Coordinates of N, CA and C in Angstrom, one line a residue:
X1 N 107.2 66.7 44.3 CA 106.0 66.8 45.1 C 106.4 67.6 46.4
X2 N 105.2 68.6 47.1 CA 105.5 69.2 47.8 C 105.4 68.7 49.2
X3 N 106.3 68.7 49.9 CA 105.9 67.7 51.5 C 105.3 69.0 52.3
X4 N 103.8 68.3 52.7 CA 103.1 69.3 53.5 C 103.8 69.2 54.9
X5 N 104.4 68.7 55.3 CA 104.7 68.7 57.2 C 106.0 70.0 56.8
X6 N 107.2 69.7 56.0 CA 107.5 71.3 55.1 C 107.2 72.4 55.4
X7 N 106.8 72.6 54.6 CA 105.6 73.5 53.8 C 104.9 74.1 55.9
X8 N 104.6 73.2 56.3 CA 103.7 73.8 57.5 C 104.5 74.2 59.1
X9 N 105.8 73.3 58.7 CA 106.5 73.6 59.8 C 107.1 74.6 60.7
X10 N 107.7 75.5 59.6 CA 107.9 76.8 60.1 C 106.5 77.9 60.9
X11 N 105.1 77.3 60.1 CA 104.1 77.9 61.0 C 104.1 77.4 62.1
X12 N 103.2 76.1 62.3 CA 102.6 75.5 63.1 C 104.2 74.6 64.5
X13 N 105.7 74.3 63.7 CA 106.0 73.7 64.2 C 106.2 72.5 64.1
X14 N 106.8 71.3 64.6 CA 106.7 69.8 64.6 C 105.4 69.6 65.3
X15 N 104.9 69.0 64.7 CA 103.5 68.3 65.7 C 104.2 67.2 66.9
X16 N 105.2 66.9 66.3 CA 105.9 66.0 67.9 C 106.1 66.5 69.0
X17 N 106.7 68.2 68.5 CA 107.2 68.8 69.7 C 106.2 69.4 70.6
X18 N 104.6 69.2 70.4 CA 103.5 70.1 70.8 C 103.7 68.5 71.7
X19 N 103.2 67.5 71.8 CA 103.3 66.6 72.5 C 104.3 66.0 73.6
X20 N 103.4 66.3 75.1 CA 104.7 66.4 76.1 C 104.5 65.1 76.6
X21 N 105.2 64.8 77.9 CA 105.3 63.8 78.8 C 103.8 63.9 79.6
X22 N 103.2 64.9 80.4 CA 102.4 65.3 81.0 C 100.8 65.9 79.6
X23 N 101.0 65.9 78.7 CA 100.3 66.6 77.6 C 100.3 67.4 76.5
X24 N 99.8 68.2 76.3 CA 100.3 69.0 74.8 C 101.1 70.4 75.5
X25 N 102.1 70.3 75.0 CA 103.1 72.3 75.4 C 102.8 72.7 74.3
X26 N 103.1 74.0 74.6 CA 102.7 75.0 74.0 C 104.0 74.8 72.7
X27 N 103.1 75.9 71.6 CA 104.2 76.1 70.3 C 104.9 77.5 70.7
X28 N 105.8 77.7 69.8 CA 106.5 78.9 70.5 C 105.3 80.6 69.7
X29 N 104.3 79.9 69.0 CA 103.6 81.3 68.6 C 102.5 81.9 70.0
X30 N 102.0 80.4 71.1 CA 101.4 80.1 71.9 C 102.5 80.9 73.1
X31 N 103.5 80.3 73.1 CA 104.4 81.1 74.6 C 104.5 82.8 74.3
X32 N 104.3 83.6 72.8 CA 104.8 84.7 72.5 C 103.3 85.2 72.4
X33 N 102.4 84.6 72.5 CA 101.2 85.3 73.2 C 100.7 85.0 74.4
X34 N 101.3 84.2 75.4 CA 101.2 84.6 76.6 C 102.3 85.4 77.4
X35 N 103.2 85.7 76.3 CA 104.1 86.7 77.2 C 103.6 88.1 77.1
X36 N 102.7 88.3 75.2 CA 101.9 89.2 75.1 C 101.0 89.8 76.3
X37 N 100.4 88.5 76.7 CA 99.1 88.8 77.5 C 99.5 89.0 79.0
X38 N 100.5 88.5 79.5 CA 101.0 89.5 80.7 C 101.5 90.4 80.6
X39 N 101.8 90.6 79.7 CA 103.1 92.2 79.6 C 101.7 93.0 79.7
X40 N 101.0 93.0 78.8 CA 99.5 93.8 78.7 C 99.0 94.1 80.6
X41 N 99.0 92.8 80.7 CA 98.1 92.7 82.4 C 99.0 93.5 83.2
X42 N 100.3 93.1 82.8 CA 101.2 94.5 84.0 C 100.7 95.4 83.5
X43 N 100.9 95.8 82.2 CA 100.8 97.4 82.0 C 99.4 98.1 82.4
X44 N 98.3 97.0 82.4 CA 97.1 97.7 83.0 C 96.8 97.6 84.4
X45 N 97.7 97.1 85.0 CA 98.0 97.1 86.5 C 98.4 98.6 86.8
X46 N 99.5 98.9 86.0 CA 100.5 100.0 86.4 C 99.7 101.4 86.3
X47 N 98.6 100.8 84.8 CA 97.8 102.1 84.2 C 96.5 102.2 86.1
X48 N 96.4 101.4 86.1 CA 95.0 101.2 87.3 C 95.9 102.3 88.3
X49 N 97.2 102.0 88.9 CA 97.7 102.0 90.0 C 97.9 103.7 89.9
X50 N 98.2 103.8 88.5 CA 98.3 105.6 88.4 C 97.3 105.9 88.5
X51 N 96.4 105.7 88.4 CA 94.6 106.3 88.2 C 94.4 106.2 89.4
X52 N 94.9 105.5 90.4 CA 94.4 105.9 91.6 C 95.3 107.1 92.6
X53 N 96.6 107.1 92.1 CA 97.2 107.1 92.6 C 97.2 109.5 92.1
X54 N 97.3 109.6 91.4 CA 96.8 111.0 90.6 C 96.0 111.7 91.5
X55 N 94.7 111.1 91.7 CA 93.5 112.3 92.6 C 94.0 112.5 93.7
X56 N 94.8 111.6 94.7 CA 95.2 111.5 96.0 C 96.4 112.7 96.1
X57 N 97.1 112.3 94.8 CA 98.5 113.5 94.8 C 98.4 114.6 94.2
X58 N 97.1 114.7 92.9 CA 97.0 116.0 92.5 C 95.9 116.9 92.9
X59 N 94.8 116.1 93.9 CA 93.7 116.9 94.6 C 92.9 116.0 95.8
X60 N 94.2 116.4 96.5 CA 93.9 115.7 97.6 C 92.6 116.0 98.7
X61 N 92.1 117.2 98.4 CA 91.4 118.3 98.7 C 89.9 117.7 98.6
X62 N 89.7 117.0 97.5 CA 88.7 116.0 97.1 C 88.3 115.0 96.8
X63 N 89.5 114.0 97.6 CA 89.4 112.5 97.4 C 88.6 112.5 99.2
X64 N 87.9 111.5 99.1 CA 87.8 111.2 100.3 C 88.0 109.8 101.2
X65 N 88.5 109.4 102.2 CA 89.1 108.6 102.7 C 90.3 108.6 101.5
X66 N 91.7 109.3 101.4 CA 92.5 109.7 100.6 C 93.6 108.1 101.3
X67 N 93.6 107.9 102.6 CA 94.3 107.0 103.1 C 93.8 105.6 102.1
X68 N 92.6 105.3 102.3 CA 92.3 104.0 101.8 C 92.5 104.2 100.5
X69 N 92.4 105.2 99.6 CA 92.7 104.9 98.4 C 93.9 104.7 97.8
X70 N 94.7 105.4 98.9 CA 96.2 105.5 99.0 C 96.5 104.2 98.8
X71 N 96.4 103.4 100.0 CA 96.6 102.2 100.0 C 96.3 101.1 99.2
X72 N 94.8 101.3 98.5 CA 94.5 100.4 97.6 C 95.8 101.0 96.5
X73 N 96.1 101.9 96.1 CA 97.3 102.4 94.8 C 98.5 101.4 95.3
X74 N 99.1 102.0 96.7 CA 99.7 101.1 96.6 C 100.0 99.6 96.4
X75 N 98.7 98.9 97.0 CA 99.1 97.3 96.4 C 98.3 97.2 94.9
X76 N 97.9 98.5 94.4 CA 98.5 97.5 92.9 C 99.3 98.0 92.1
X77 N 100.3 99.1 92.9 CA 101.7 99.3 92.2 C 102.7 97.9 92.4
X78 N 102.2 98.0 93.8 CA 103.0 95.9 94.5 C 102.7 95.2 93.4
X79 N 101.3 94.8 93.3 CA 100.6 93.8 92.2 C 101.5 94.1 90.7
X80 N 101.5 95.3 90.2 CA 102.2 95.5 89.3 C 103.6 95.2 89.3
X81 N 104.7 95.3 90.5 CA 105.5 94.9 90.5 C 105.9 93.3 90.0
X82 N 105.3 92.7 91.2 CA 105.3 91.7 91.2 C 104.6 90.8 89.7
X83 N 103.7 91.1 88.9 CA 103.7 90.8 87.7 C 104.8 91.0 87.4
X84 N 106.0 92.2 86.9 CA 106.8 92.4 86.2 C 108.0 91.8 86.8
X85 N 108.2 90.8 87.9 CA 109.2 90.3 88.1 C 109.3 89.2 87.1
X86 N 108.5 88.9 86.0 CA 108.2 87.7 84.8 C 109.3 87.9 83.7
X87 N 109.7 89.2 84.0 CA 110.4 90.0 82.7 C 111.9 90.5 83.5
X88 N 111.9 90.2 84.3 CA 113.7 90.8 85.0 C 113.9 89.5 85.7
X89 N 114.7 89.2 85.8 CA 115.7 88.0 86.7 C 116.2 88.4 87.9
X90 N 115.2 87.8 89.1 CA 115.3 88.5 90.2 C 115.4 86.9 91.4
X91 N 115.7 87.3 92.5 CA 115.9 85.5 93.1 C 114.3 85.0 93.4
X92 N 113.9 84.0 93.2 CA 112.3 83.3 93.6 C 111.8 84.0 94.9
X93 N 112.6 84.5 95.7 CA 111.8 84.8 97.4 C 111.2 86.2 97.1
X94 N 111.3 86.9 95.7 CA 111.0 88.5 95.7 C 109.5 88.6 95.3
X95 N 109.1 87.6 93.9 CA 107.8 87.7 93.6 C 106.5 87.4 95.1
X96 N 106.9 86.3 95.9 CA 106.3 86.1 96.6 C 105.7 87.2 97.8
X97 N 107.0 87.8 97.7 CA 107.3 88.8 99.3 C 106.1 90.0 98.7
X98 N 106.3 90.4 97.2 CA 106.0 91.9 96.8 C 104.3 90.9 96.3
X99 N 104.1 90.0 96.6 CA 102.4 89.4 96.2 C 102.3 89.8 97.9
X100 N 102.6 88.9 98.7 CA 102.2 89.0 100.3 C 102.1 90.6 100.4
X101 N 103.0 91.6 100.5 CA 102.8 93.2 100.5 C 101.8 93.5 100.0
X102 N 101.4 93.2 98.4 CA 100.1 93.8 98.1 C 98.8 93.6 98.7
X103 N 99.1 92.2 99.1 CA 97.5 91.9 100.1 C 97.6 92.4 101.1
X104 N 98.5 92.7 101.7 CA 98.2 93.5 103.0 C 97.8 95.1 102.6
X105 N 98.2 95.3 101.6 CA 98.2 97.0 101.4 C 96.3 96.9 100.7
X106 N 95.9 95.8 99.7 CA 94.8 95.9 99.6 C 94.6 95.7 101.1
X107 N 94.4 95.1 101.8 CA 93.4 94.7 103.1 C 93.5 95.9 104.0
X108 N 94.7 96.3 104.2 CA 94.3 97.9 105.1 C 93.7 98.7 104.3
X109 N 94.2 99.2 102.9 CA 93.2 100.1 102.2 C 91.6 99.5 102.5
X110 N 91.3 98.2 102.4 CA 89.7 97.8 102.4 C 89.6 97.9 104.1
X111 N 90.0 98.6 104.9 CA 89.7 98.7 106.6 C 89.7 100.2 106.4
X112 N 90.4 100.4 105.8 CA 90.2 102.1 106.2 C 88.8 102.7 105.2
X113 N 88.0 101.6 104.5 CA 87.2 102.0 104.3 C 85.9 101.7 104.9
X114 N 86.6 100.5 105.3 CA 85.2 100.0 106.9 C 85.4 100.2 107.9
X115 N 86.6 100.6 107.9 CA 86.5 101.0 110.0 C 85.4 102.0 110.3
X116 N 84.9 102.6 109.3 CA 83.7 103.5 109.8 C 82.2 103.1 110.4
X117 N 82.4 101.6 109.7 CA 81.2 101.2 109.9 C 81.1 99.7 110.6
X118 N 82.3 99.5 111.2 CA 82.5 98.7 112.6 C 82.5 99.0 113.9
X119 N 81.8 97.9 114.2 CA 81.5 98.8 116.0 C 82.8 98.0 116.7
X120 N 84.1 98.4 117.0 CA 84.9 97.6 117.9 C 84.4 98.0 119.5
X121 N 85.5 97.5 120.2 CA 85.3 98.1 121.6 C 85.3 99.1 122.3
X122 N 86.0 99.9 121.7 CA 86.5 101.3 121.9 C 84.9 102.3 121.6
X123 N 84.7 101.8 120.2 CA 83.4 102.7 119.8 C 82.2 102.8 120.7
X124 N 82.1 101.2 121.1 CA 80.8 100.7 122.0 C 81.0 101.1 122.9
X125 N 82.1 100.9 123.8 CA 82.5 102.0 124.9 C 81.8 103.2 125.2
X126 N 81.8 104.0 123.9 CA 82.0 105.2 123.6 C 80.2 105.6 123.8
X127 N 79.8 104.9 123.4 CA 78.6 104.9 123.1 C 77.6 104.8 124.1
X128 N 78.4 103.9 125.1 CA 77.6 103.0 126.0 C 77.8 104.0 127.6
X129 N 78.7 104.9 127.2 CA 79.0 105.9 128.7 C 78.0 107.0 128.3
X130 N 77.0 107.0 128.4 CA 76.1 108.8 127.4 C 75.4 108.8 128.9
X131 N 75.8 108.2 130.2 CA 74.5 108.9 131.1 C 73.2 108.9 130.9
X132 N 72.6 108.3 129.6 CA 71.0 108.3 130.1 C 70.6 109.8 129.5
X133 N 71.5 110.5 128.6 CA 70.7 111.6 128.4 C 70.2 111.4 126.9
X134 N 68.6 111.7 126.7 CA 68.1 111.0 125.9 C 67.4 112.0 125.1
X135 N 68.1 113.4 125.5 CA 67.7 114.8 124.6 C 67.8 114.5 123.1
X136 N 66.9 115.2 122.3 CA 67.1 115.1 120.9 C 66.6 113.3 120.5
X137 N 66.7 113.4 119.7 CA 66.3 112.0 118.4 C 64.8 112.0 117.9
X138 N 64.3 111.2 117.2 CA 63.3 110.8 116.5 C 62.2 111.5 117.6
X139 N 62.2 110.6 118.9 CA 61.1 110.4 120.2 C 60.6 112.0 120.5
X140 N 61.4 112.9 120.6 CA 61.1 114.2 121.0 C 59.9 114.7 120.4
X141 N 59.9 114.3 119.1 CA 59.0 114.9 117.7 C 57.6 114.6 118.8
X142 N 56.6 114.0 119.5 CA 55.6 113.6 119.5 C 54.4 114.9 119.6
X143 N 54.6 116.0 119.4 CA 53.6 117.0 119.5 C 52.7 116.8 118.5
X144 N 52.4 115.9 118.0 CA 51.8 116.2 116.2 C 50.7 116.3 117.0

């Protein structure tokens, strides 16, 4: 007679070993598709990071705000690194440091695309010294 636990173990595994202290772990066909599915997510990080990173260095001429997009490339070549520290043996303090770098490199890239449209002090300043000269705008038009 054929013993089905046999027969199924080399697929599925021991059903004991799926049963943890805390809940079910994974089988090892489960851990070799989640290593699948990050290796994938770096690689489309890295694919993202070149696609940004291409217009800025091969026509620079026609990107605009070339700095912010610069920046955004950079943190998700960071982001991409930092995924790929999963796959090289590197000390615990590196993945953290190259996550912390990418958010800052996103958050300046996302400023250099709004500083345009923030009024800080300097701008208001700027604005606020015009003398009272009130030539030009909308108001002029009234001859209709």
């Amino acid at each position: 007679m054929i013993d089905l636990a046999s027969a199924a173990g080399p697929l599925i595994g021991d059903p004991a070993a799926w049963l943890g202290i805390g809940g079910v772990q994974l089988s090892r066909y489960a851990d070799l598709f989640q290593w699948l599915l990050h290796f994938i997510q770096t690689v489309l990080l890295l694919v993202t990071s070149l696609f940004l990173v291409y217009p800025v260095l091969r026509h620079p001429q026609n990107v605009a705000h070339s700095r912010g997009v610069g920046l955004l490339a950079l943190g998700f070549l960071l982001l991409s690194a930092q995924w790929a520290m999963e796959f090289v043996p590197v000390p615990d303090l590196v993945a953290p440091v190259l996550a912390l770098a990418s958010a800052v490199s996103f958050g300046a890239g996302c400023w250099e695309f709004a500083s345009s449209f923030v009024d800080t002090a300097e701008r208001v300043k700027l604005v606020g010294d015009e003398d009272g000269d009130s030539s030009g705008g909308f108001g002029d038009d009234v001859d209709g």
